[in-house]
XYZ file of C-alpha atoms in Angstrom:
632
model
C -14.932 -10.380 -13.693
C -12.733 -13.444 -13.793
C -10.502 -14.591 -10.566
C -8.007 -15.464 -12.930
C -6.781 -11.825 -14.343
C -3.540 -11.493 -14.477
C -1.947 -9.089 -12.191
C -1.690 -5.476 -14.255
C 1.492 -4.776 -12.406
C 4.440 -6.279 -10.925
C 5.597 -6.429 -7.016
C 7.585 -3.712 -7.294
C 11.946 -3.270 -6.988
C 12.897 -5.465 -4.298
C 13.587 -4.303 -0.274
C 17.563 -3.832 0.507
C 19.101 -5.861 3.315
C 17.453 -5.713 6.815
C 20.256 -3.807 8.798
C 20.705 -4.529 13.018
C 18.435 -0.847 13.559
C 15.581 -2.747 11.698
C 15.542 -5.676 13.938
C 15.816 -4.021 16.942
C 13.145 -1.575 15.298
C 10.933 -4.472 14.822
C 11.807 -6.004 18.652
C 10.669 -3.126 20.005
C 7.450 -2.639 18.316
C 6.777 -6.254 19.353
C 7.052 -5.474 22.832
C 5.121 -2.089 22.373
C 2.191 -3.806 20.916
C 2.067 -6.257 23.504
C 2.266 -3.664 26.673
C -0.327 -1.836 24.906
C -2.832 -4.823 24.504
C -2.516 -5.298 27.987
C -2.501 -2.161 29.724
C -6.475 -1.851 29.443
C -7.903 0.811 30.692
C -10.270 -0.901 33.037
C -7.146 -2.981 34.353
C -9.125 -6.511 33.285
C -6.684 -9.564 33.218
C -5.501 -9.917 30.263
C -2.675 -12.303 30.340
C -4.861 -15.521 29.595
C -5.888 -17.391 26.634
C -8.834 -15.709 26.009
C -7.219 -12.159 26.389
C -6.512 -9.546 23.420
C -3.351 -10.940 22.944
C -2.601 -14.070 20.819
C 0.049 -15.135 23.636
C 1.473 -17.986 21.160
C 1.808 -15.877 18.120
C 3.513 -12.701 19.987
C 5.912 -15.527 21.704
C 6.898 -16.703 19.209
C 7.523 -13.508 17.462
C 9.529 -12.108 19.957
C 11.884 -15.177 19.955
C 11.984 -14.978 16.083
C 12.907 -11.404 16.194
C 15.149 -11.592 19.307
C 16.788 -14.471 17.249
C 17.511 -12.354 13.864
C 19.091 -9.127 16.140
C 21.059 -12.083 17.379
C 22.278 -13.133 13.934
C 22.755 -9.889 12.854
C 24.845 -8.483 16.045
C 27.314 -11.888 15.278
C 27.750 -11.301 11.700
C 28.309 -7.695 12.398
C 30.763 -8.780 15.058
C 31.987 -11.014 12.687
C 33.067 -9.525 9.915
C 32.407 -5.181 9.921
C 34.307 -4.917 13.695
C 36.581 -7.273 13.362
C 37.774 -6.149 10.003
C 37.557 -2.951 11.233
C 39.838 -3.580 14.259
C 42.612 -5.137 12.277
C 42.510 -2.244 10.396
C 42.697 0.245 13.408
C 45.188 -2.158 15.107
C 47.398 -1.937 12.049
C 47.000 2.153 12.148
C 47.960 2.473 15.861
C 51.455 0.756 15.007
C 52.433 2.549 12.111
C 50.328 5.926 12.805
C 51.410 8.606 9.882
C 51.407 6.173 7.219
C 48.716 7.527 4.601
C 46.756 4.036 5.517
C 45.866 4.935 8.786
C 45.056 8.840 8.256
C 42.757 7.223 5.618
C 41.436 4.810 8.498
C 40.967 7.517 10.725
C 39.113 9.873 8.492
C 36.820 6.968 7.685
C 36.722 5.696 11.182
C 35.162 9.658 11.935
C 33.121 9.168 8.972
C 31.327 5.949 10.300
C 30.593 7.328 13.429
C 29.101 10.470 11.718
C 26.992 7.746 9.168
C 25.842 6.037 12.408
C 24.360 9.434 13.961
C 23.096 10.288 10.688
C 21.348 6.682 10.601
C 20.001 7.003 14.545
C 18.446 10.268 13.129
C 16.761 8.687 10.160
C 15.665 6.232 12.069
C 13.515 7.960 14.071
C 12.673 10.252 10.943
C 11.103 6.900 9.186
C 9.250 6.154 12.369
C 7.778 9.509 12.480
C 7.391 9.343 8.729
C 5.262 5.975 8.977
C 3.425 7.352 11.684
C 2.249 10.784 9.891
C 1.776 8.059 6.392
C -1.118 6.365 8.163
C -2.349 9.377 10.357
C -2.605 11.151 6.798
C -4.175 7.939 4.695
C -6.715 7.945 7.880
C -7.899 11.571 7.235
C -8.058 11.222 3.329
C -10.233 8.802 3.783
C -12.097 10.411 6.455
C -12.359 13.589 4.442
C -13.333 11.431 0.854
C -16.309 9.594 3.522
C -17.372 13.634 3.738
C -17.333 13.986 0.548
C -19.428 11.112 -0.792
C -22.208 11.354 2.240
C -22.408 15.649 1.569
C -21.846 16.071 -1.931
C -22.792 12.721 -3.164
C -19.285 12.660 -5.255
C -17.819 9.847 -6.081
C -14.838 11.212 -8.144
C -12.221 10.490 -5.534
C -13.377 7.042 -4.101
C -11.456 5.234 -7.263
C -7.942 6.976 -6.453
C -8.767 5.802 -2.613
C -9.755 2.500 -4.009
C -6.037 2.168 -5.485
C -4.145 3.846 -2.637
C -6.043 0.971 -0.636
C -4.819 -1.895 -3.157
C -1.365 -0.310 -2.840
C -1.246 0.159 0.733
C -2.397 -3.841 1.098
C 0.028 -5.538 -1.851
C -2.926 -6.059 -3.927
C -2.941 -5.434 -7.977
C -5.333 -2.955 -9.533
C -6.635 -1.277 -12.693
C -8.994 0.631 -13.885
C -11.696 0.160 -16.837
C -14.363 2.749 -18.056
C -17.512 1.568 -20.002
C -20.877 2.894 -20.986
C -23.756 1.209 -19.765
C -26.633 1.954 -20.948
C -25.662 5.246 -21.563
C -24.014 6.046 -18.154
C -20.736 6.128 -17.652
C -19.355 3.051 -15.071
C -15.380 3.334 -14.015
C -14.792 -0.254 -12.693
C -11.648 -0.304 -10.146
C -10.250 -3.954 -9.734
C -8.544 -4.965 -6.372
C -7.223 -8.421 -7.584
C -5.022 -10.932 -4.906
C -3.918 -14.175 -6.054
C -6.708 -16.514 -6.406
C -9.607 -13.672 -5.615
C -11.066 -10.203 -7.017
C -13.061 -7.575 -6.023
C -14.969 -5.116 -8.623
C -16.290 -2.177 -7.786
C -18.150 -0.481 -10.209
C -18.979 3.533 -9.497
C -21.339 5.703 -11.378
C -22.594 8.989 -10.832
C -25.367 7.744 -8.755
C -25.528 6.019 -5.848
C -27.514 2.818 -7.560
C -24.761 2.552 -10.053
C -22.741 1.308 -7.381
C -22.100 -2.454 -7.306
C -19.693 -4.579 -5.868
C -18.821 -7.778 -6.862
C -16.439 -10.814 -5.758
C -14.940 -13.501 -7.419
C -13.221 -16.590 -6.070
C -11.057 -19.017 -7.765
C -13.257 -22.653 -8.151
C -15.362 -21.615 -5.368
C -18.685 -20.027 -4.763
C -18.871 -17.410 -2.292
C -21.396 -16.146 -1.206
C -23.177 -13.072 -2.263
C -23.640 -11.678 1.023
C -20.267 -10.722 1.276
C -20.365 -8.190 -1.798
C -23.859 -6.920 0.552
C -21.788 -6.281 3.178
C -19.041 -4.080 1.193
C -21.822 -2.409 -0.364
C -23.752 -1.279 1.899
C -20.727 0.084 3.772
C -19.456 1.690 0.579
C -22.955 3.264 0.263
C -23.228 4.629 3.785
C -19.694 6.183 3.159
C -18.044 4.097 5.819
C -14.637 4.196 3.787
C -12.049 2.788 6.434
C -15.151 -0.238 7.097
C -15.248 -1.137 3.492
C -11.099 -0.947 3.903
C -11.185 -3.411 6.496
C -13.614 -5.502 4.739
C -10.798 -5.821 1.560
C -8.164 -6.054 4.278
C -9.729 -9.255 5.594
C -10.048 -10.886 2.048
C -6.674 -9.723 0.862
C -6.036 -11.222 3.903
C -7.929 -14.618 3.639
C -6.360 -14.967 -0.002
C -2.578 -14.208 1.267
C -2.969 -17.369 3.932
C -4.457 -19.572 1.245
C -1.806 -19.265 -1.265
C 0.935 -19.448 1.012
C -0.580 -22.178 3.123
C -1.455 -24.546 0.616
C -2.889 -27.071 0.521
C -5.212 -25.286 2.903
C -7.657 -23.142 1.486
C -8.335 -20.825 3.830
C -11.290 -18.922 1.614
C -13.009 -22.570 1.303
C -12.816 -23.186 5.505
C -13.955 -19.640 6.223
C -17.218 -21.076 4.085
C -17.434 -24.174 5.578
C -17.318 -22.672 9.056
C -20.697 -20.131 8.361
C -22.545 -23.219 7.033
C -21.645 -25.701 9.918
C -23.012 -22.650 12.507
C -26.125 -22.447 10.333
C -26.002 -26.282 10.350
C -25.802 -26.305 13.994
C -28.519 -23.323 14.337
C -30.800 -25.776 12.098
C -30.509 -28.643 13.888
C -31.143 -26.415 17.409
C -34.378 -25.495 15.806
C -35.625 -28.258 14.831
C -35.862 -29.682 17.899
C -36.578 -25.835 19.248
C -39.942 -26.054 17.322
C -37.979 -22.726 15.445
C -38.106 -20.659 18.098
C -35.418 -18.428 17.570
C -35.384 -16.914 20.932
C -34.606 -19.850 22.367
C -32.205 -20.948 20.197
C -30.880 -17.689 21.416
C -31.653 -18.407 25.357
C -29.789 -21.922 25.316
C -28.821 -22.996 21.987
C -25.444 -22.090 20.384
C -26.655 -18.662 19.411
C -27.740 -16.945 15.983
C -25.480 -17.846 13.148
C -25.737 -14.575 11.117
C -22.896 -15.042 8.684
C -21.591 -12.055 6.325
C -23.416 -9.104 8.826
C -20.036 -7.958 10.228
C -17.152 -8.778 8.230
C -15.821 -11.351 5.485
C -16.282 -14.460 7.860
C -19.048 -16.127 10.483
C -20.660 -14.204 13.052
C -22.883 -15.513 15.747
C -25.171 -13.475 17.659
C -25.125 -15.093 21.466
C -26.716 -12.503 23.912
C -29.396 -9.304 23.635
C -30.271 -7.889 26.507
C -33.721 -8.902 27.809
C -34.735 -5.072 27.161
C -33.761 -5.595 23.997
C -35.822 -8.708 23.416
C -38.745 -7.614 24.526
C -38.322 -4.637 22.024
C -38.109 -6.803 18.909
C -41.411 -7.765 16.917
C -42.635 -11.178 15.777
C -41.592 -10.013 11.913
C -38.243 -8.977 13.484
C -37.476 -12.215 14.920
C -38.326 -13.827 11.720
C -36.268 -11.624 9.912
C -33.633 -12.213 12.336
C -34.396 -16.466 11.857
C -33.759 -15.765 8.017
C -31.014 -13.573 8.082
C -32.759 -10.924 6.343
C -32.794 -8.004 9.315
C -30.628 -5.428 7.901
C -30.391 -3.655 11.402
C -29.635 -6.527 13.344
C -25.702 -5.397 13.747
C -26.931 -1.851 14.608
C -29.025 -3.071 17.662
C -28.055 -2.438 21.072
C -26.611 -4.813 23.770
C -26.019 -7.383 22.365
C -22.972 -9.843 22.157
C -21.360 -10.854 19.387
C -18.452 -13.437 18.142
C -16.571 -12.994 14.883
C -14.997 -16.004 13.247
C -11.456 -15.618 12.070
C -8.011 -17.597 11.662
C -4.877 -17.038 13.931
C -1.307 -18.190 13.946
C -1.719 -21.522 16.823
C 1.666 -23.296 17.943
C -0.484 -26.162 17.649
C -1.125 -28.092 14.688
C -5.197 -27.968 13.706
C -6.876 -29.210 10.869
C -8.615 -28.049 7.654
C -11.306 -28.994 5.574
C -10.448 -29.897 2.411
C -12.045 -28.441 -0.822
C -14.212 -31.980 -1.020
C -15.910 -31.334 1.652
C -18.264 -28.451 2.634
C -18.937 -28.269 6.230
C -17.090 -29.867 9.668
C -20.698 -31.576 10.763
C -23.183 -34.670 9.029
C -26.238 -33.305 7.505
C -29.155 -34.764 5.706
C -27.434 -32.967 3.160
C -24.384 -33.470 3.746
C -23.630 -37.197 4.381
C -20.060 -39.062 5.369
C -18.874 -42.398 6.441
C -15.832 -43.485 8.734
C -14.481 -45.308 5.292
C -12.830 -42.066 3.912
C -10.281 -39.263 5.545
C -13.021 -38.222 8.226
C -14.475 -40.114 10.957
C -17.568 -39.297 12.319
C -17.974 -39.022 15.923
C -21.553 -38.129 17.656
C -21.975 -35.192 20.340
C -25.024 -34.781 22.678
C -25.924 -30.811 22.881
C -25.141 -29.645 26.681
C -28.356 -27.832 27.014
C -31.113 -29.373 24.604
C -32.132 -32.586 25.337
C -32.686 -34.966 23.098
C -30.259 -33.808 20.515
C -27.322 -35.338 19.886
C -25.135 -34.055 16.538
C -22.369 -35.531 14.146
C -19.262 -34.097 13.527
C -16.471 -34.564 11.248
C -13.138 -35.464 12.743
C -9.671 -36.302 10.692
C -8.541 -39.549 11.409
C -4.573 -39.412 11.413
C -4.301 -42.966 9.472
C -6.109 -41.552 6.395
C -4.191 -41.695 2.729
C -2.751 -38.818 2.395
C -2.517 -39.085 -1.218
C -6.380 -38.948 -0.717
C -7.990 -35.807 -2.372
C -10.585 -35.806 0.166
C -8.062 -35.483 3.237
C -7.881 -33.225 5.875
C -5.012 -30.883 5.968
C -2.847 -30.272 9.414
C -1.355 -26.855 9.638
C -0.305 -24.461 12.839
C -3.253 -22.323 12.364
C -6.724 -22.394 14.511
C -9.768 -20.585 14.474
C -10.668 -17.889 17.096
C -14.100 -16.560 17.924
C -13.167 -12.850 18.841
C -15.558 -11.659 21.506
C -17.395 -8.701 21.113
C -17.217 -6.624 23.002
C -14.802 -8.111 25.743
C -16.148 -9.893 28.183
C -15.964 -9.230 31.917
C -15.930 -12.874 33.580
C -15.552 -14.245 36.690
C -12.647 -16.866 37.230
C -14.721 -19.713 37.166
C -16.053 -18.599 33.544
C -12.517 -19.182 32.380
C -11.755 -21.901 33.924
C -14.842 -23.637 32.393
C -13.823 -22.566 28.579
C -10.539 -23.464 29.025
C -11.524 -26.799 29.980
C -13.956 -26.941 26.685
C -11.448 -25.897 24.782
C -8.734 -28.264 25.826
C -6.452 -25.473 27.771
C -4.853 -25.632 31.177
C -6.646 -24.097 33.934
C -3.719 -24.128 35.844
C -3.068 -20.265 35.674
C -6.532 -19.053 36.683
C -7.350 -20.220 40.133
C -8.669 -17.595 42.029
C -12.061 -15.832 42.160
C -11.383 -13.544 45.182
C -8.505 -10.344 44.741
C -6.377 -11.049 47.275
C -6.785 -7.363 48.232
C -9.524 -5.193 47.391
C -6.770 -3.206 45.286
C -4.826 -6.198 43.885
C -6.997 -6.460 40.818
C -10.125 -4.894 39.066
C -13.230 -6.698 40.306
C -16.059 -7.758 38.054
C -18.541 -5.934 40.614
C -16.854 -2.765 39.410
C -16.406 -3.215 36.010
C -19.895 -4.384 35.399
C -21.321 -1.313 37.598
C -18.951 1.380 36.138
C -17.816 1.792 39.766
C -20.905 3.090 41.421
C -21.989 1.293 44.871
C -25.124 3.400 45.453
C -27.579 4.262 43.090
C -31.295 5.416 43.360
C -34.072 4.231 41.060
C -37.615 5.413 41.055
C -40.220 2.611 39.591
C -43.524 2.517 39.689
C -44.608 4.494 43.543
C -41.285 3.611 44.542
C -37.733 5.737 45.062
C -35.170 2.737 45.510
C -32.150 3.251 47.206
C -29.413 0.688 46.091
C -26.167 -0.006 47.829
C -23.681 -2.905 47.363
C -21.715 -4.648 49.852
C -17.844 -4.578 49.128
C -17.009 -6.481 45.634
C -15.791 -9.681 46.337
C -15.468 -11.138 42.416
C -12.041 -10.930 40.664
C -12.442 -9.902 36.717
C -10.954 -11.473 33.890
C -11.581 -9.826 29.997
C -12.243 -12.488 27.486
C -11.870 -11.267 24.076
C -11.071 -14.159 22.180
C -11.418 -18.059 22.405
C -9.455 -20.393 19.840
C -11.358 -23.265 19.135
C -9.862 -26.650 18.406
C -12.805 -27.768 16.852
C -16.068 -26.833 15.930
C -18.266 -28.922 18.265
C -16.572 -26.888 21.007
C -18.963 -23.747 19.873
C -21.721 -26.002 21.505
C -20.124 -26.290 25.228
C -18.276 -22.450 24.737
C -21.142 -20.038 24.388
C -23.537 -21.087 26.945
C -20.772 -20.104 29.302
C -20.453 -16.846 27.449
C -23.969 -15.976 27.846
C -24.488 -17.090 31.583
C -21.679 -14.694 32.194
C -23.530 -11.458 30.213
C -26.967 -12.649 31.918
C -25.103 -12.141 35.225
C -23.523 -8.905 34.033
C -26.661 -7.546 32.565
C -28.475 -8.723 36.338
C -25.769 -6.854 38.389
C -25.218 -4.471 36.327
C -28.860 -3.310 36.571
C -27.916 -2.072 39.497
C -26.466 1.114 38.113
C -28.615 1.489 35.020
C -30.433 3.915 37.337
C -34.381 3.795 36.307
C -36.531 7.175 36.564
C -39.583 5.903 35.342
C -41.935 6.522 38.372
C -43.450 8.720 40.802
C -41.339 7.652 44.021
C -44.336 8.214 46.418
C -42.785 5.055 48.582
C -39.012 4.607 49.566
C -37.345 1.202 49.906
C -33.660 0.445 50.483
C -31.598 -2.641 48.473
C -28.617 -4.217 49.654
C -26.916 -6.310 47.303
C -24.291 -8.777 48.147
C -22.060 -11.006 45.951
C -19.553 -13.957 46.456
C -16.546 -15.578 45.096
C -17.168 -18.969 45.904
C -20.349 -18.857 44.359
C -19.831 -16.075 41.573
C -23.778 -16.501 39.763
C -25.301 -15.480 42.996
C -26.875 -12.459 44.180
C -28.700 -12.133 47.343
C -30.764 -9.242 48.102
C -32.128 -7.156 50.807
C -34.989 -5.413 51.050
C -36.017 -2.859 53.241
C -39.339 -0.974 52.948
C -41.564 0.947 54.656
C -43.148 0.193 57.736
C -39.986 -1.897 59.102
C -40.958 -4.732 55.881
C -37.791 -6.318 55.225
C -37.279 -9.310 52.560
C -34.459 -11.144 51.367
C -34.324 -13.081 48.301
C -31.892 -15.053 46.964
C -30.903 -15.136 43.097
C -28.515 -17.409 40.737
C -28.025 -17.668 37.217
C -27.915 -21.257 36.560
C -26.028 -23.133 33.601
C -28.137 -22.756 31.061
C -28.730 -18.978 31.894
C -32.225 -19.030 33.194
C -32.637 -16.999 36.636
C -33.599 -18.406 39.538
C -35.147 -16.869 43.029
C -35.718 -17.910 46.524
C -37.268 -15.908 49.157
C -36.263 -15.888 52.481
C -39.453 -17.952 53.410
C -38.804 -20.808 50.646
C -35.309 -20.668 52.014
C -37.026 -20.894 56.014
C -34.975 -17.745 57.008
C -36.505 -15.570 59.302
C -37.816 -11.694 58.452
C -35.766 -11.005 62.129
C -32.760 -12.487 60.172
C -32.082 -12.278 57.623
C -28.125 -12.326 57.263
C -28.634 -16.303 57.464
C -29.624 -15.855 54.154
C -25.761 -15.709 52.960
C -25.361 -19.126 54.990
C -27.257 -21.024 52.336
C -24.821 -23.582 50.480
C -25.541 -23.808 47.235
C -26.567 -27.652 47.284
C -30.105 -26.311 48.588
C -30.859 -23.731 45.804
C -32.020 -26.405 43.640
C -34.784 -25.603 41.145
C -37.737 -27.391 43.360
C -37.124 -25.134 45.947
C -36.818 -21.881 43.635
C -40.337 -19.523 44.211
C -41.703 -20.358 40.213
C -43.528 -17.003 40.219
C -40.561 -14.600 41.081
C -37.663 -17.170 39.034
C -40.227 -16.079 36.072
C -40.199 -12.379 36.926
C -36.591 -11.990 37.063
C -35.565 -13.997 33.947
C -38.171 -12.119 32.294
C -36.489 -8.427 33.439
C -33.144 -9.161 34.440
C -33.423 -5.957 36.659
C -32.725 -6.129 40.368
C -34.845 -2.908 40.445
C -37.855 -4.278 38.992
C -37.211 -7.709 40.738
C -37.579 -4.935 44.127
C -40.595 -3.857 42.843
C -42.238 -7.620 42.376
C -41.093 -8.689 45.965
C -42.672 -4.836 47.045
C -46.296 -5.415 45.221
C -46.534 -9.108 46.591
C -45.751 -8.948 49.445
């Protein structure tokens, strides 16, 4: 259907005055929300740029609302009390007349009215409250309904409730197709529509989106498909709630077209991913391993996605047809695999001012395909990849003395785009301090690796190894014993990271991934493995730092009075390397000298090839035990 339907109904009667019990309603969910973002369970750091809360938007929310009560208390002051004390002032002096019993029955009457209102207040809290609680079960129990009984009789009332519930028109049409009965519910915003059409079978079902002058892409009505199929009601809710959402910002934002960006951000990651494989020889995996990660737009939700870590497990799982499939975009699985690392492209509120594409222009980087010159709105300035050598990519920047009568311009607005991370990641202080840099953010506020106490803060250590210190593995012949040495790495959650501009994507998730290699590496030191006979016993101590927060040295102990020590350090570009106490000239009789090594000597000449090899290849501390066992 068209994108430009009229609305079939109106906004509805308009809201009455905002009284001072709704501000200070609204203050105090503010505050609410914001404890509760930060009171994690795991007690990560929060309290950063790249924590769960968008610290500019809920500042400046807070001082918006704070401001209103303000106005409201004054004009209150203003006018209701101090009319209201004349009044009574006028009563006290002349106390029978019939104008102050009057003032002192209503006087008793507004203080009644003001109980009554403290008592509906709470009521329409608890109200709202049992509203969503109950519009989270219906749809819970309608999800029942379509995956048992394979009815979809209620899914078009749900479909309207959901249209209500987000401001969006709707109506209803019912046709015969080809002798089967289609009811079509419309969800239509301002300059976008979404049509589902529902049937009595499940491949009647058909979703379909359209955009005003722009082309979206068909993915998208995939996506809400397939979850409408699988009878993943509040997911396909969430789906319409991000393009309601989408079209809301790009009607009252104009110029900026916030649909068009959303776009022109999935083809400049699939740009990017291009470019990385060219040069990659299209090897996917290691466009994976040290490119920019697997632009898999339209697998998630109504926006980019890049895939930037699996777990080597995981990897070595996947067939040659999968990885093709996952090149193309054509795995339909991909999102359901496990451990791996995800970010999700969407648009915050920034105090800063960032630019937009405009509708001209398709994508934020040059392209054989898509060609620019400095002579218009955009200048083009040239980036060499971090990690790939050799490559070195255009972007688009706005240049601030452009026309701005030019319809080609870029638009300035305080918006930016955040990749959310998912899920959170655990990071080290130094993994922070490195994105913020990218990203053009102060480091000033995280300086410190090391807790200050053991008990000051959560510790990645920890976090990473779900608080176990001693574990026992059996692989291959041998029962492993592992115990770590106290944690010594403070933990920070990243969950989001605004980006300025989309060439910081490049320098932002290599440091992302070397941080989940070095989680999934300690980590494995509480996956316990039970995969072997345990004929042969060996005990592993493992040791971290936080002045060198990639490192891990090991020690092994075996049978016989064998003991090895091996040193091992994810380096920038996430590969592992390993040095045995012998590369490293550390005695067997010594080896505590091993933690002496500065980090200037663990260069990659001096790495042992064989064992680097092995552990990048595992990732498992365990199995790493095992190599240095066999070999030695």
């Amino acid at each position: 259907m068209s994108a430009s339907r009229p609305p079939a109904q109106s906004a509805g009667p308009l809201r009455p005055p905002r009284t001072i019990s709704d501000e200070f309603r609204e203050l105090q969910t503010t505050v609410r929300l914001f404890q509760n973002q930060l009171d994690t369970p795991d007690g990560t750091i929060g309290l950063h740029p790249f924590g769960p809360v968008n610290i500019e938007q809920t500042y400046t929310t807070f001082i918006q609302s704070c401001h209103r009560l303000r106005s409201s208390l004054l004009a209150y002051k203003d006018t209701t009390l101090a009319s209201w004390g004349q009044l009574l002032a006028s009563s006290a002096q002349y106390p029978d007349t019939p104008t102050a019993i009057a003032s002192k029955r209503a006087h008793a009457a507004i203080q009644e009215l003001g109980e009554m209102h403290k008592i509906t207040d709470a009521l329409h809290e608890d109200i709202s409250g049992c509203q969503k609680i109950l519009f989270d079960a219906a749809g819970d129990a309608i999800s029942r309904t379509v995956v048992g009984a394979k009815s979809l009789v209620l899914l078009a009332e749900r479909l309207r409730a959901c249209a209500k519930r987000l401001g969006l028109a709707h109506y209803t049409d019912v046709q015969r197709r080809d002798g089967v009965e289609i009811t079509t519910v419309t969800l239509a915003g301002g300059i976008s529509v979404i049509d589902v059409d529902i049937g009595p079978r499940w491949d009647h079902m058909h979703v379909k989106i359209s955009v005003s002058d722009i082309s979206h892409d068909a993915r998208i009505d995939t996506l809400m498909l397939k979850r409408l199929q699988a009878g993943d009601i509040h997911g396909f809710e969430r789906l319409v709630e991000e393009m309601a959402r989408l079209d809301q910002l790009t009607r009252t934002k104009s110029p900026v077209n916030f649909i068009h960006n959303t776009f022109a951000v999935a083809a400049t990651l699939s740009e990017i991913q291009k470019q990385e494989l060219g040069v990659l020889d299209g090897d996917v995996l290691r466009v994976l391993k040290c490119g920019s990660g697997v632009a898999l737009p339209y697998v998630r939700h109504v926006g980019p996605s890049t895939l930037y870590f699996m777990s080597a497990s995981v990897q070595h799982g996947l067939s040659g047809d999968d990885w093709a499939h996952i090149k193309s975009n054509t795995m339909h699985e991909v999102t359901e695999l496990p451990q791996c690392m995800w970010l999700d492209f969407a648009w915050e509120p920034s105090n800063k001012q960032h630019w937009f594409l405009s509708e001209q222009v398709q994508q934020y980087c040059v392209s054989a395909e898509h060609m620019a010159d400095d002579s218009g709105p955009y200048t083009v300035v040239s980036h060499k990849h971090p990690l790939i050598g050799g490559l070195e990519m255009q972007f688009l920047e706005a240049d601030p003395t452009a026309d701005a009568k030019d319809q080609n311009t870029a638009y300035s607005i305080p918006y930016a785009l955040v990749a959310r991370v998912s899920p959170a990641l655990p990071s080290c202080a130094l993994t922070v301090r490195q994105i913020m840099a990218a990203t053009g953010h102060s480091a000033s506020s995280v300086s410190h690796d090391s807790p200050r106490l053991l008990e000051d803060a959560p510790t990645l250590e920890r976090l990473v190894c779900a608080n176990t210190t001693r574990t026992v593995h059996n692989v291959g012949a041998t029962k492993m014993q592992i115990n770590m040495e106290a944690p010594q790495i403070r933990a920070w959650s990243i969950s989001r990271v605004p980006i300025a501009h989309m060439r910081e994507i490049m320098e932002v998730v290599p440091l992302l991934r070397r941080q989940a290699v070095f989680n999934e590496l300690l980590g494995s030191c509480a996956a316990v493995e039970d995969s072997g006979s345990g004929e042969h016993a060996a005990n592993i101590t493992v040791k971290t730092f936080a002045n060198d927060p990639f490192r891990i040295d090991m020690y092994v102990q075996a049978e016989q009075g064998v003991s090895m020590g091996v040193v091992l350090r994810v380096t920038d570009d996430s590969s592992i390397l390993a040095w045995t106490h012998q590369t490293l000239g550390v005695s067997e009789s010594d080896l505590s000298l091993l933690s002496n090594i500065p980090a200037a000597s663990l260069t990659t000449a001096t790495s042992h090839a064989t064992l680097s090899k092995a552990a990048a290849i595992s990732s498992n501390i365990p199995i790493i035990a095992l190599w240095l066992l066999t070999h030695h």
